[in-house]
Amino acid sequence: MKKSYEDIHGKKYNRWLILFVVVLIAFAGTIMQTSLSTALPTLMKSFDISMSTAQTATTYYLLVNGIIVPLSAVFLTRVPTKRLYLILGITQLVGIIMTYFSPNSSWGFFIAGRIITALAVGILSSTMAVIVMNIFSSKELGTAIGLTGLALGLAPAVGPTLTGWILSKSHVIFGLTVSSSWRSMFLPSLLVTALCVVLIPFVMHDVVENHRQKIDFVSVLLSTIGFGFFITGFSNVADKGWGDLSVILPVIIGVVFIGLFAWRQLRMDDPLLDVRLFLNSRFTVATVGTLLVTMAMYGVEMMLPTYLQNVRGMSPLNSGMTLFFGALMMGVMAPIAGNLADKYGVKKLALTGFFILAIGTLPFAFISATTPTLLIKVMYAVRMIGIATALMPLTTAAMTAVAVEHSTHASTINNTARQISSSIAVAVLTSLTQNTTTNALPQHALKIADPLAYGAKSITAAVSGFRVSFIAGLVLAILGFVFVCFIKKQTKSNDVQMEVD
């Protein structure tokens, strides 16, 4: 077996070193998508800001990420791979440095750093699968894409735990004393990104064919307005509710402009994003399957830390440690699932993954205020095994359903679907939890008459709200299992051919 291949200029390269750098830099950026959830109280105190203001650090990050992902195909198409990754690495590094050194008197400077970081992370996360598609043979593709799950799945799961650990007390790492300041939570990503920027000139090669695609600025505008408004609308659901104009109007505007964007792409010879790929049933099935497993993942992953802290009274660190074993299982299982898909085929693995996911989610539908922590740890780990087992093969199937020259657009569409589905899942489940909890709360008069009874019933109301979101996660897992059953024919992922009944 070859240990090196040739890039588009005929120069030798080591594909495993390229994969290492690509996954590592994406991991360093993606881990910050969820890390701030643990640090919000610390940021509020340090910057002297309200909770809603502190939340903008996450909101703007996800918004910019959601806007840039649909446009990432054009960057990889126009810019040589090595140069693009160096630019993105430096951009990510600059954004993290700005965030790290933000003065406590300037929240705007902090947000600017987050926005710059999000621009780089959005493109990096979308281009990983394309790089893998171009440097690995079809027989190893499942395993290679499985390794990218370390960035796409493990990093967001580990983020809150790592941040909680860093903020809990000072630590000595490699002989350096790292304080418990909020700045310290950005230090691991800063150091890893800096390492990648040093390695990229020596490791990365131009492995994706380029052509001078003309940028259609009308398409860019339609995409930016469409996805920007759509994600903004769903981001407002938790605070405003479904009936508020700040939710309804942005979502409607977003849908209209996304529709116009898709219509324009269909009429172009060289589209910014080739939505014609949805005419390929094999690609569509795999992408929808990926969307379902992503939403099922967020059905519990985003709500469980809040349950552990608000109902069980855990600290951010302890709640993060409760979920850490599950995050570890995700990281271990992702490459294994990719390898198994190479051997047994995507359909078998996806069905197994959704089944495990449903089994792992079922106990959460009956959760209470006294559910043993050990059971939560074990069942959460089971869920994450199921997610990795389904997500990695489906991602592989989506990429191998199209020709290599269309892989850039396929990866962009797949990542856009994940970005939108995660935003919808978080908005819908947060709303379900809040509405159910509010409707189940006892009368305010009871708080005065019998504070203890009021407190007990309030906890019961909160638990009922979380149960609804967990049940929704279970329903999504079952839907995913049923959907994958419609795959009529499935061979191994090295020559994926799927047909739909």
Short mmCIF file of C-alpha atoms in Angstrom, two decimals:
data_model
loop_
_atom_site.label_atom_id
_atom_site.label_comp_id
_atom_site.label_asym_id
_atom_site.label_seq_id
_atom_site.Cartn_x
_atom_site.Cartn_y
_atom_site.Cartn_z
CA MET A 1 0.00 0.00 0.00
CA LYS A 2 1.29 3.46 -0.84
CA LYS A 3 2.43 5.65 2.03
CA SER A 4 2.35 8.82 -0.03
CA TYR A 5 0.43 10.22 -2.97
CA GLU A 6 0.86 13.08 -5.42
CA ASP A 7 -0.96 16.40 -5.24
CA ILE A 8 -2.30 18.28 -8.26
CA HIS A 9 1.24 19.57 -8.97
CA GLY A 10 2.79 16.09 -8.88
CA LYS A 11 4.41 16.60 -5.47
CA LYS A 12 4.43 13.75 -2.94
CA TYR A 13 2.46 14.09 0.29
CA ASN A 14 1.53 12.01 3.32
CA ARG A 15 -2.26 11.77 3.54
CA TRP A 16 -2.28 10.80 7.24
CA LEU A 17 -0.31 13.91 8.17
CA ILE A 18 -2.75 16.03 6.17
CA LEU A 19 -5.69 14.33 7.91
CA PHE A 20 -4.04 14.95 11.28
CA VAL A 21 -3.68 18.68 10.67
CA VAL A 22 -7.12 19.05 9.09
CA VAL A 23 -8.87 17.32 12.01
CA LEU A 24 -6.72 19.02 14.66
CA ILE A 25 -7.34 22.59 13.49
CA ALA A 26 -11.06 21.91 13.04
CA PHE A 27 -11.17 20.38 16.54
CA ALA A 28 -9.49 23.48 18.01
CA GLY A 29 -12.14 25.72 16.45
CA THR A 30 -15.22 23.52 16.87
CA ILE A 31 -14.62 22.93 20.57
CA MET A 32 -15.43 26.60 21.17
CA GLN A 33 -18.95 26.26 19.75
CA THR A 34 -20.22 24.85 23.06
CA SER A 35 -17.50 25.83 25.54
CA LEU A 36 -19.07 29.18 26.44
CA SER A 37 -22.24 27.56 27.82
CA THR A 38 -20.32 26.68 30.99
CA ALA A 39 -18.60 30.06 31.26
CA LEU A 40 -21.55 32.45 30.87
CA PRO A 41 -21.82 33.30 34.62
CA THR A 42 -18.07 34.01 34.71
CA LEU A 43 -18.28 36.25 31.64
CA MET A 44 -21.28 38.12 33.08
CA LYS A 45 -19.31 38.94 36.21
CA SER A 46 -16.05 39.83 34.44
CA PHE A 47 -17.63 42.08 31.79
CA ASP A 48 -20.47 43.31 34.05
CA ILE A 49 -23.15 42.30 31.53
CA SER A 50 -26.57 40.65 31.66
CA MET A 51 -27.35 37.04 30.76
CA SER A 52 -28.98 38.06 27.46
CA THR A 53 -25.88 40.08 26.50
CA ALA A 54 -23.58 37.20 27.42
CA GLN A 55 -25.67 34.86 25.24
CA THR A 56 -24.81 36.98 22.19
CA ALA A 57 -21.31 35.44 22.27
CA THR A 58 -22.92 32.14 21.30
CA THR A 59 -25.70 33.61 19.14
CA TYR A 60 -23.39 35.64 16.88
CA TYR A 61 -20.95 32.74 16.63
CA LEU A 62 -23.65 30.34 15.41
CA LEU A 63 -25.16 33.00 13.15
CA VAL A 64 -21.89 33.78 11.37
CA ASN A 65 -21.11 30.06 11.20
CA GLY A 66 -24.50 29.40 9.61
CA ILE A 67 -24.02 32.18 7.03
CA ILE A 68 -20.50 31.21 5.97
CA VAL A 69 -21.01 27.43 5.68
CA PRO A 70 -23.26 27.61 2.56
CA LEU A 71 -20.63 29.81 0.90
CA SER A 72 -17.62 27.64 1.77
CA ALA A 73 -17.71 25.67 -1.51
CA VAL A 74 -16.60 28.70 -3.50
CA PHE A 75 -13.51 29.21 -1.32
CA LEU A 76 -12.25 25.65 -1.78
CA THR A 77 -13.03 25.84 -5.49
CA ARG A 78 -11.17 29.09 -6.13
CA VAL A 79 -8.28 29.02 -3.62
CA PRO A 80 -5.48 26.41 -3.62
CA THR A 81 -5.88 24.05 -0.65
CA LYS A 82 -2.59 24.84 1.07
CA ARG A 83 -3.06 28.61 0.77
CA LEU A 84 -6.69 28.41 1.90
CA TYR A 85 -5.82 26.41 5.03
CA LEU A 86 -3.00 28.77 5.91
CA ILE A 87 -5.34 31.76 5.57
CA LEU A 88 -8.05 30.04 7.59
CA GLY A 89 -5.56 28.94 10.25
CA ILE A 90 -4.24 32.48 10.66
CA THR A 91 -7.80 33.85 10.69
CA GLN A 92 -8.82 31.41 13.42
CA LEU A 93 -5.67 32.23 15.39
CA VAL A 94 -6.30 35.99 15.12
CA GLY A 95 -9.90 35.54 16.27
CA ILE A 96 -8.89 33.47 19.31
CA ILE A 97 -6.10 35.91 20.22
CA MET A 98 -8.55 38.83 20.04
CA THR A 99 -10.95 36.95 22.30
CA TYR A 100 -8.20 35.92 24.71
CA PHE A 101 -6.84 39.45 25.12
CA SER A 102 -10.20 41.24 25.15
CA PRO A 103 -10.23 43.89 27.90
CA ASN A 104 -13.00 43.46 30.47
CA SER A 105 -14.28 46.89 29.49
CA SER A 106 -14.89 45.94 25.84
CA TRP A 107 -17.52 43.27 25.19
CA GLY A 108 -17.63 44.40 21.56
CA PHE A 109 -13.97 43.45 21.09
CA PHE A 110 -14.71 40.01 22.55
CA ILE A 111 -17.64 39.54 20.12
CA ALA A 112 -15.46 40.66 17.18
CA GLY A 113 -12.97 37.93 18.05
CA ARG A 114 -15.75 35.35 18.19
CA ILE A 115 -17.08 36.44 14.78
CA ILE A 116 -13.65 36.21 13.14
CA THR A 117 -13.14 32.77 14.66
CA ALA A 118 -16.56 31.61 13.43
CA LEU A 119 -15.72 32.63 9.86
CA ALA A 120 -12.70 30.31 9.85
CA VAL A 121 -14.38 27.44 11.73
CA GLY A 122 -17.38 27.40 9.38
CA ILE A 123 -15.21 26.89 6.30
CA LEU A 124 -12.79 24.47 8.01
CA SER A 125 -15.59 22.20 9.20
CA SER A 126 -17.12 22.12 5.71
CA THR A 127 -13.91 21.36 3.84
CA MET A 128 -12.67 18.43 5.96
CA ALA A 129 -14.73 15.79 4.17
CA VAL A 130 -13.70 17.18 0.76
CA ILE A 131 -10.01 16.93 1.66
CA VAL A 132 -10.55 13.35 2.86
CA MET A 133 -12.45 12.48 -0.32
CA ASN A 134 -9.54 13.66 -2.45
CA ILE A 135 -6.66 11.98 -0.60
CA PHE A 136 -8.04 8.59 0.48
CA SER A 137 -8.98 5.59 -1.61
CA SER A 138 -12.59 4.43 -1.52
CA LYS A 139 -11.65 1.39 0.59
CA GLU A 140 -10.37 3.62 3.43
CA LEU A 141 -12.85 6.45 3.07
CA GLY A 142 -15.19 5.32 5.84
CA THR A 143 -12.39 5.12 8.39
CA ALA A 144 -10.96 8.49 7.34
CA ILE A 145 -14.32 10.27 7.50
CA GLY A 146 -14.92 8.54 10.83
CA LEU A 147 -11.80 10.25 12.16
CA THR A 148 -13.27 13.63 11.19
CA GLY A 149 -15.96 12.82 13.76
CA LEU A 150 -13.37 13.77 16.38
CA ALA A 151 -13.88 17.38 15.28
CA LEU A 152 -17.58 17.29 14.32
CA GLY A 153 -18.87 15.20 17.23
CA LEU A 154 -16.32 14.92 20.03
CA ALA A 155 -15.21 18.56 20.16
CA PRO A 156 -18.67 20.09 20.86
CA ALA A 157 -19.34 17.37 23.45
CA VAL A 158 -16.03 17.92 25.26
CA GLY A 159 -16.21 21.73 25.19
CA PRO A 160 -18.40 22.29 28.29
CA THR A 161 -16.47 19.69 30.34
CA LEU A 162 -13.08 21.15 29.46
CA THR A 163 -14.25 24.69 30.22
CA GLY A 164 -15.75 23.62 33.56
CA TRP A 165 -12.49 21.93 34.50
CA ILE A 166 -10.39 24.95 33.53
CA LEU A 167 -12.63 27.40 35.41
CA SER A 168 -12.83 25.24 38.54
CA LYS A 169 -9.29 26.07 39.72
CA SER A 170 -5.76 26.82 38.54
CA HIS A 171 -3.90 23.99 36.80
CA VAL A 172 -0.29 23.21 35.95
CA ILE A 173 -0.02 22.12 32.31
CA PHE A 174 3.39 21.35 30.77
CA GLY A 175 5.02 23.17 33.67
CA LEU A 176 2.90 26.29 33.13
CA THR A 177 0.42 27.49 35.72
CA VAL A 178 -2.94 28.14 34.05
CA SER A 179 -5.27 30.32 36.11
CA SER A 180 -9.03 29.83 36.44
CA SER A 181 -9.68 33.11 34.59
CA TRP A 182 -12.19 33.03 31.72
CA ARG A 183 -9.28 33.73 29.37
CA SER A 184 -7.76 30.35 30.17
CA MET A 185 -10.58 28.45 28.45
CA PHE A 186 -9.34 29.80 25.09
CA LEU A 187 -5.72 28.84 25.74
CA PRO A 188 -5.93 25.18 24.54
CA SER A 189 -7.54 26.22 21.23
CA LEU A 190 -5.03 29.07 20.86
CA LEU A 191 -2.01 26.78 21.32
CA VAL A 192 -3.37 24.00 19.07
CA THR A 193 -4.29 26.47 16.31
CA ALA A 194 -0.83 28.06 16.54
CA LEU A 195 0.74 24.60 16.16
CA CYS A 196 -1.39 23.90 13.09
CA VAL A 197 -0.43 27.24 11.49
CA VAL A 198 3.23 26.23 11.88
CA LEU A 199 2.61 22.75 10.43
CA ILE A 200 0.40 23.72 7.46
CA PRO A 201 3.21 25.07 5.21
CA PHE A 202 5.11 21.78 5.61
CA VAL A 203 2.26 19.24 5.72
CA MET A 204 -0.60 20.58 3.60
CA HIS A 205 -0.67 20.23 -0.18
CA ASP A 206 -2.96 21.35 -2.99
CA VAL A 207 -5.14 18.24 -3.23
CA VAL A 208 -8.36 19.76 -4.61
CA GLU A 209 -8.60 20.85 -8.24
CA ASN A 210 -9.33 24.58 -8.59
CA HIS A 211 -10.99 26.67 -11.23
CA ARG A 212 -11.65 30.39 -11.35
CA GLN A 213 -15.34 30.24 -10.61
CA LYS A 214 -17.02 33.56 -11.16
CA ILE A 215 -18.54 34.75 -7.90
CA ASP A 216 -22.19 35.61 -8.32
CA PHE A 217 -22.69 38.36 -5.75
CA VAL A 218 -26.46 38.16 -6.07
CA SER A 219 -26.26 34.52 -4.91
CA VAL A 220 -23.96 35.53 -2.05
CA LEU A 221 -26.45 38.22 -0.99
CA LEU A 222 -29.45 35.87 -1.22
CA SER A 223 -27.62 33.18 0.76
CA THR A 224 -26.44 35.58 3.46
CA ILE A 225 -29.88 37.15 3.95
CA GLY A 226 -31.71 33.82 3.72
CA PHE A 227 -29.64 31.74 6.13
CA GLY A 228 -28.91 34.72 8.39
CA PHE A 229 -32.58 35.60 8.93
CA PHE A 230 -33.64 31.95 9.18
CA ILE A 231 -31.15 31.13 11.95
CA THR A 232 -31.85 34.44 13.71
CA GLY A 233 -35.57 33.68 13.82
CA PHE A 234 -35.06 30.27 15.40
CA SER A 235 -32.49 31.72 17.81
CA ASN A 236 -35.18 34.08 19.15
CA VAL A 237 -37.69 31.30 19.91
CA ALA A 238 -36.36 30.50 23.40
CA ASP A 239 -36.78 34.09 24.65
CA LYS A 240 -39.71 35.35 22.56
CA GLY A 241 -41.88 32.29 21.87
CA TRP A 242 -43.29 31.10 18.55
CA GLY A 243 -45.91 33.81 18.21
CA ASP A 244 -43.56 36.79 18.40
CA LEU A 245 -42.83 38.81 15.26
CA SER A 246 -39.08 38.61 16.00
CA VAL A 247 -39.43 34.87 15.35
CA ILE A 248 -42.07 34.66 12.62
CA LEU A 249 -40.83 37.51 10.41
CA PRO A 250 -37.12 36.45 10.22
CA VAL A 251 -38.07 32.82 9.55
CA ILE A 252 -40.45 33.83 6.72
CA ILE A 253 -37.88 36.20 5.22
CA GLY A 254 -35.24 33.49 5.54
CA VAL A 255 -37.37 30.85 3.81
CA VAL A 256 -38.21 33.24 0.94
CA PHE A 257 -34.59 34.22 0.33
CA ILE A 258 -33.32 30.63 0.65
CA GLY A 259 -35.94 29.67 -1.95
CA LEU A 260 -34.76 32.47 -4.24
CA PHE A 261 -31.16 31.38 -3.70
CA ALA A 262 -31.99 27.75 -4.65
CA TRP A 263 -33.99 28.91 -7.69
CA ARG A 264 -31.08 31.04 -8.90
CA GLN A 265 -28.59 28.16 -8.46
CA LEU A 266 -30.74 25.91 -10.65
CA ARG A 267 -30.57 28.47 -13.45
CA MET A 268 -26.76 28.90 -13.32
CA ASP A 269 -24.21 26.90 -15.32
CA ASP A 270 -21.63 27.27 -12.54
CA PRO A 271 -23.68 27.66 -9.34
CA LEU A 272 -22.33 28.95 -6.05
CA LEU A 273 -23.89 25.86 -4.43
CA ASP A 274 -25.04 23.01 -6.65
CA VAL A 275 -28.49 22.18 -5.23
CA ARG A 276 -29.03 19.84 -8.19
CA LEU A 277 -27.31 17.23 -6.05
CA PHE A 278 -30.67 16.72 -4.33
CA LEU A 279 -31.85 15.12 -7.58
CA ASN A 280 -29.48 12.29 -6.65
CA SER A 281 -31.65 10.07 -4.42
CA ARG A 282 -28.62 8.40 -2.85
CA PHE A 283 -27.21 11.77 -1.74
CA THR A 284 -30.62 13.02 -0.54
CA VAL A 285 -31.29 9.90 1.55
CA ALA A 286 -27.90 10.11 3.24
CA THR A 287 -28.25 13.87 3.87
CA VAL A 288 -31.72 13.56 5.38
CA GLY A 289 -30.46 10.68 7.53
CA THR A 290 -27.61 12.90 8.73
CA LEU A 291 -30.11 15.66 9.49
CA LEU A 292 -32.25 13.30 11.61
CA VAL A 293 -29.35 11.93 13.64
CA THR A 294 -28.10 15.49 14.24
CA MET A 295 -31.50 16.60 15.54
CA ALA A 296 -31.81 13.44 17.66
CA MET A 297 -28.38 14.17 19.15
CA TYR A 298 -29.40 17.68 20.17
CA GLY A 299 -32.65 16.27 21.60
CA VAL A 300 -30.75 15.34 24.74
CA GLU A 301 -27.26 16.81 24.45
CA MET A 302 -28.35 20.46 24.69
CA MET A 303 -30.99 19.94 27.39
CA LEU A 304 -29.29 17.45 29.71
CA PRO A 305 -26.67 19.87 31.15
CA THR A 306 -29.48 22.30 32.05
CA TYR A 307 -31.41 19.48 33.75
CA LEU A 308 -28.32 18.45 35.74
CA GLN A 309 -27.67 22.00 36.92
CA ASN A 310 -31.22 23.32 37.43
CA VAL A 311 -32.92 20.17 38.75
CA ARG A 312 -30.06 18.21 40.28
CA GLY A 313 -28.17 21.27 41.52
CA MET A 314 -24.85 20.20 39.99
CA SER A 315 -22.04 22.63 39.33
CA PRO A 316 -21.05 23.26 35.70
CA LEU A 317 -17.93 21.13 36.25
CA ASN A 318 -19.83 18.19 37.76
CA SER A 319 -22.51 18.30 35.06
CA GLY A 320 -19.79 18.38 32.42
CA MET A 321 -18.00 15.43 34.02
CA THR A 322 -21.28 13.49 34.07
CA LEU A 323 -21.39 13.78 30.29
CA PHE A 324 -17.66 13.33 29.71
CA PHE A 325 -17.74 9.53 29.42
CA GLY A 326 -20.36 9.83 26.68
CA ALA A 327 -18.22 12.36 24.82
CA LEU A 328 -15.28 9.98 25.12
CA MET A 329 -17.35 7.15 23.67
CA MET A 330 -18.27 9.38 20.73
CA GLY A 331 -14.60 10.00 20.03
CA VAL A 332 -13.69 6.32 20.32
CA MET A 333 -16.62 5.06 18.25
CA ALA A 334 -16.46 7.54 15.34
CA PRO A 335 -13.43 6.01 13.56
CA ILE A 336 -14.55 2.49 14.48
CA ALA A 337 -17.96 3.12 12.91
CA GLY A 338 -16.29 4.38 9.74
CA ASN A 339 -14.17 1.24 9.55
CA LEU A 340 -17.19 -1.01 10.12
CA ALA A 341 -19.06 0.80 7.36
CA ASP A 342 -16.19 -0.08 5.01
CA LYS A 343 -16.72 -3.73 5.89
CA TYR A 344 -20.48 -4.14 6.38
CA GLY A 345 -22.08 -1.24 4.49
CA VAL A 346 -23.79 1.99 5.43
CA LYS A 347 -27.35 0.70 5.83
CA LYS A 348 -26.50 -1.92 8.46
CA LEU A 349 -24.42 0.54 10.46
CA ALA A 350 -27.01 3.35 10.23
CA LEU A 351 -29.82 1.03 11.33
CA THR A 352 -27.70 -0.23 14.22
CA GLY A 353 -26.81 3.32 15.20
CA PHE A 354 -30.40 4.59 15.25
CA PHE A 355 -31.48 1.49 17.21
CA ILE A 356 -28.77 2.04 19.85
CA LEU A 357 -29.67 5.74 19.93
CA ALA A 358 -33.34 4.93 20.58
CA ILE A 359 -32.45 2.43 23.33
CA GLY A 360 -30.14 4.97 24.96
CA THR A 361 -32.76 7.74 24.79
CA LEU A 362 -35.72 5.70 26.12
CA PRO A 363 -34.80 5.96 29.85
CA PHE A 364 -34.56 9.76 29.54
CA ALA A 365 -38.26 9.85 28.65
CA PHE A 366 -38.94 8.64 32.21
CA ILE A 367 -36.32 10.76 33.97
CA SER A 368 -37.07 12.19 37.42
CA ALA A 369 -35.40 14.43 39.96
CA THR A 370 -33.89 11.34 41.64
CA THR A 371 -32.73 9.32 38.63
CA PRO A 372 -29.32 7.80 39.60
CA THR A 373 -26.42 9.76 38.17
CA LEU A 374 -24.71 6.51 37.17
CA LEU A 375 -27.70 5.57 35.00
CA ILE A 376 -27.57 8.99 33.32
CA LYS A 377 -23.85 8.55 32.60
CA VAL A 378 -24.30 5.06 31.16
CA MET A 379 -27.34 5.84 29.01
CA TYR A 380 -25.81 9.07 27.71
CA ALA A 381 -22.73 7.07 26.69
CA VAL A 382 -24.99 4.56 24.92
CA ARG A 383 -26.64 7.44 23.04
CA MET A 384 -23.29 8.81 21.90
CA ILE A 385 -22.22 5.37 20.65
CA GLY A 386 -25.45 5.22 18.65
CA ILE A 387 -24.92 8.72 17.25
CA ALA A 388 -21.39 7.94 16.08
CA THR A 389 -22.49 4.59 14.62
CA ALA A 390 -25.18 6.29 12.52
CA LEU A 391 -23.60 9.69 11.78
CA MET A 392 -20.23 8.62 10.40
CA PRO A 393 -21.53 6.06 7.83
CA LEU A 394 -24.28 8.44 6.68
CA THR A 395 -21.72 11.21 6.21
CA THR A 396 -19.59 8.81 4.20
CA ALA A 397 -22.62 7.78 2.13
CA ALA A 398 -23.46 11.41 1.33
CA MET A 399 -19.93 12.07 0.10
CA THR A 400 -19.57 8.87 -1.92
CA ALA A 401 -22.98 9.25 -3.55
CA VAL A 402 -21.55 11.94 -5.84
CA ALA A 403 -18.55 12.18 -8.13
CA VAL A 404 -15.32 13.53 -6.62
CA GLU A 405 -15.60 16.76 -8.60
CA HIS A 406 -18.92 17.46 -6.83
CA SER A 407 -17.61 16.60 -3.34
CA THR A 408 -17.07 20.26 -2.40
CA HIS A 409 -20.73 21.08 -2.99
CA ALA A 410 -21.84 17.81 -1.34
CA SER A 411 -19.87 18.57 1.82
CA THR A 412 -21.17 22.15 1.93
CA ILE A 413 -24.79 21.01 1.58
CA ASN A 414 -24.30 18.31 4.21
CA ASN A 415 -22.79 20.75 6.70
CA THR A 416 -25.46 23.37 5.96
CA ALA A 417 -28.14 20.77 6.67
CA ARG A 418 -26.47 19.93 9.99
CA GLN A 419 -26.16 23.61 10.92
CA ILE A 420 -29.81 24.36 10.18
CA SER A 421 -31.12 21.16 11.78
CA SER A 422 -29.18 21.81 14.98
CA SER A 423 -30.54 25.37 15.16
CA ILE A 424 -34.10 24.11 14.65
CA ALA A 425 -33.66 21.30 17.17
CA VAL A 426 -32.33 23.62 19.88
CA ALA A 427 -35.11 26.18 19.27
CA VAL A 428 -37.96 23.66 19.17
CA LEU A 429 -36.82 21.61 22.16
CA THR A 430 -36.02 24.66 24.29
CA SER A 431 -39.48 26.03 23.50
CA LEU A 432 -41.15 22.68 24.30
CA THR A 433 -39.30 22.47 27.61
CA GLN A 434 -40.12 26.03 28.65
CA ASN A 435 -43.78 25.87 27.64
CA THR A 436 -44.35 22.51 29.34
CA THR A 437 -42.61 23.70 32.49
CA THR A 438 -44.55 26.98 32.57
CA ASN A 439 -47.89 25.23 32.12
CA ALA A 440 -47.10 22.76 34.89
CA LEU A 441 -45.94 25.36 37.44
CA PRO A 442 -48.11 25.66 40.61
CA GLN A 443 -50.11 28.78 41.40
CA HIS A 444 -48.02 31.67 42.70
CA ALA A 445 -50.20 31.83 45.82
CA LEU A 446 -48.79 28.48 46.92
CA LYS A 447 -45.33 30.06 47.12
CA ILE A 448 -46.57 32.24 49.97
CA ALA A 449 -48.83 29.68 51.63
CA ASP A 450 -46.43 26.70 51.49
CA PRO A 451 -42.95 27.50 50.09
CA LEU A 452 -41.74 23.90 50.45
CA ALA A 453 -44.68 22.49 48.50
CA TYR A 454 -44.21 25.20 45.87
CA GLY A 455 -40.53 24.30 45.49
CA ALA A 456 -41.29 20.58 45.16
CA LYS A 457 -44.00 21.15 42.53
CA SER A 458 -41.74 23.56 40.64
CA ILE A 459 -39.07 20.86 40.37
CA THR A 460 -41.72 18.41 39.17
CA ALA A 461 -42.81 20.94 36.55
CA ALA A 462 -39.23 21.39 35.37
CA VAL A 463 -38.73 17.63 35.12
CA SER A 464 -41.90 17.30 33.03
CA GLY A 465 -40.51 19.92 30.65
CA PHE A 466 -37.23 18.08 30.19
CA ARG A 467 -39.09 14.80 29.66
CA VAL A 468 -40.93 16.31 26.70
CA SER A 469 -37.67 17.32 25.00
CA PHE A 470 -36.17 13.90 25.68
CA ILE A 471 -39.26 12.21 24.23
CA ALA A 472 -38.84 14.38 21.13
CA GLY A 473 -35.27 13.09 20.86
CA LEU A 474 -36.59 9.53 21.09
CA VAL A 475 -39.14 10.19 18.34
CA LEU A 476 -36.40 11.56 16.07
CA ALA A 477 -34.29 8.44 16.68
CA ILE A 478 -37.23 6.20 15.76
CA LEU A 479 -37.96 8.28 12.65
CA GLY A 480 -34.32 7.94 11.64
CA PHE A 481 -34.47 4.16 12.01
CA VAL A 482 -37.64 3.97 9.90
CA PHE A 483 -36.19 6.30 7.27
CA VAL A 484 -33.02 4.24 6.86
CA CYS A 485 -35.19 1.15 6.31
CA PHE A 486 -36.27 2.71 3.00
CA ILE A 487 -32.77 2.25 1.63
CA LYS A 488 -33.45 -0.58 -0.80
CA LYS A 489 -29.97 -1.59 -1.80
CA GLN A 490 -26.77 -1.00 0.07
CA THR A 491 -23.32 -2.19 -0.64
CA LYS A 492 -20.17 -1.47 1.34
CA SER A 493 -19.25 2.18 1.69
CA ASN A 494 -16.30 1.82 -0.66
CA ASP A 495 -18.77 1.61 -3.55
CA VAL A 496 -21.90 3.00 -1.98
CA GLN A 497 -24.94 2.58 -4.18
CA MET A 498 -28.28 3.34 -2.56
CA GLU A 499 -31.70 3.21 -4.03
CA VAL A 500 -34.92 4.30 -2.39
CA ASP A 501 -38.14 2.32 -2.55
#
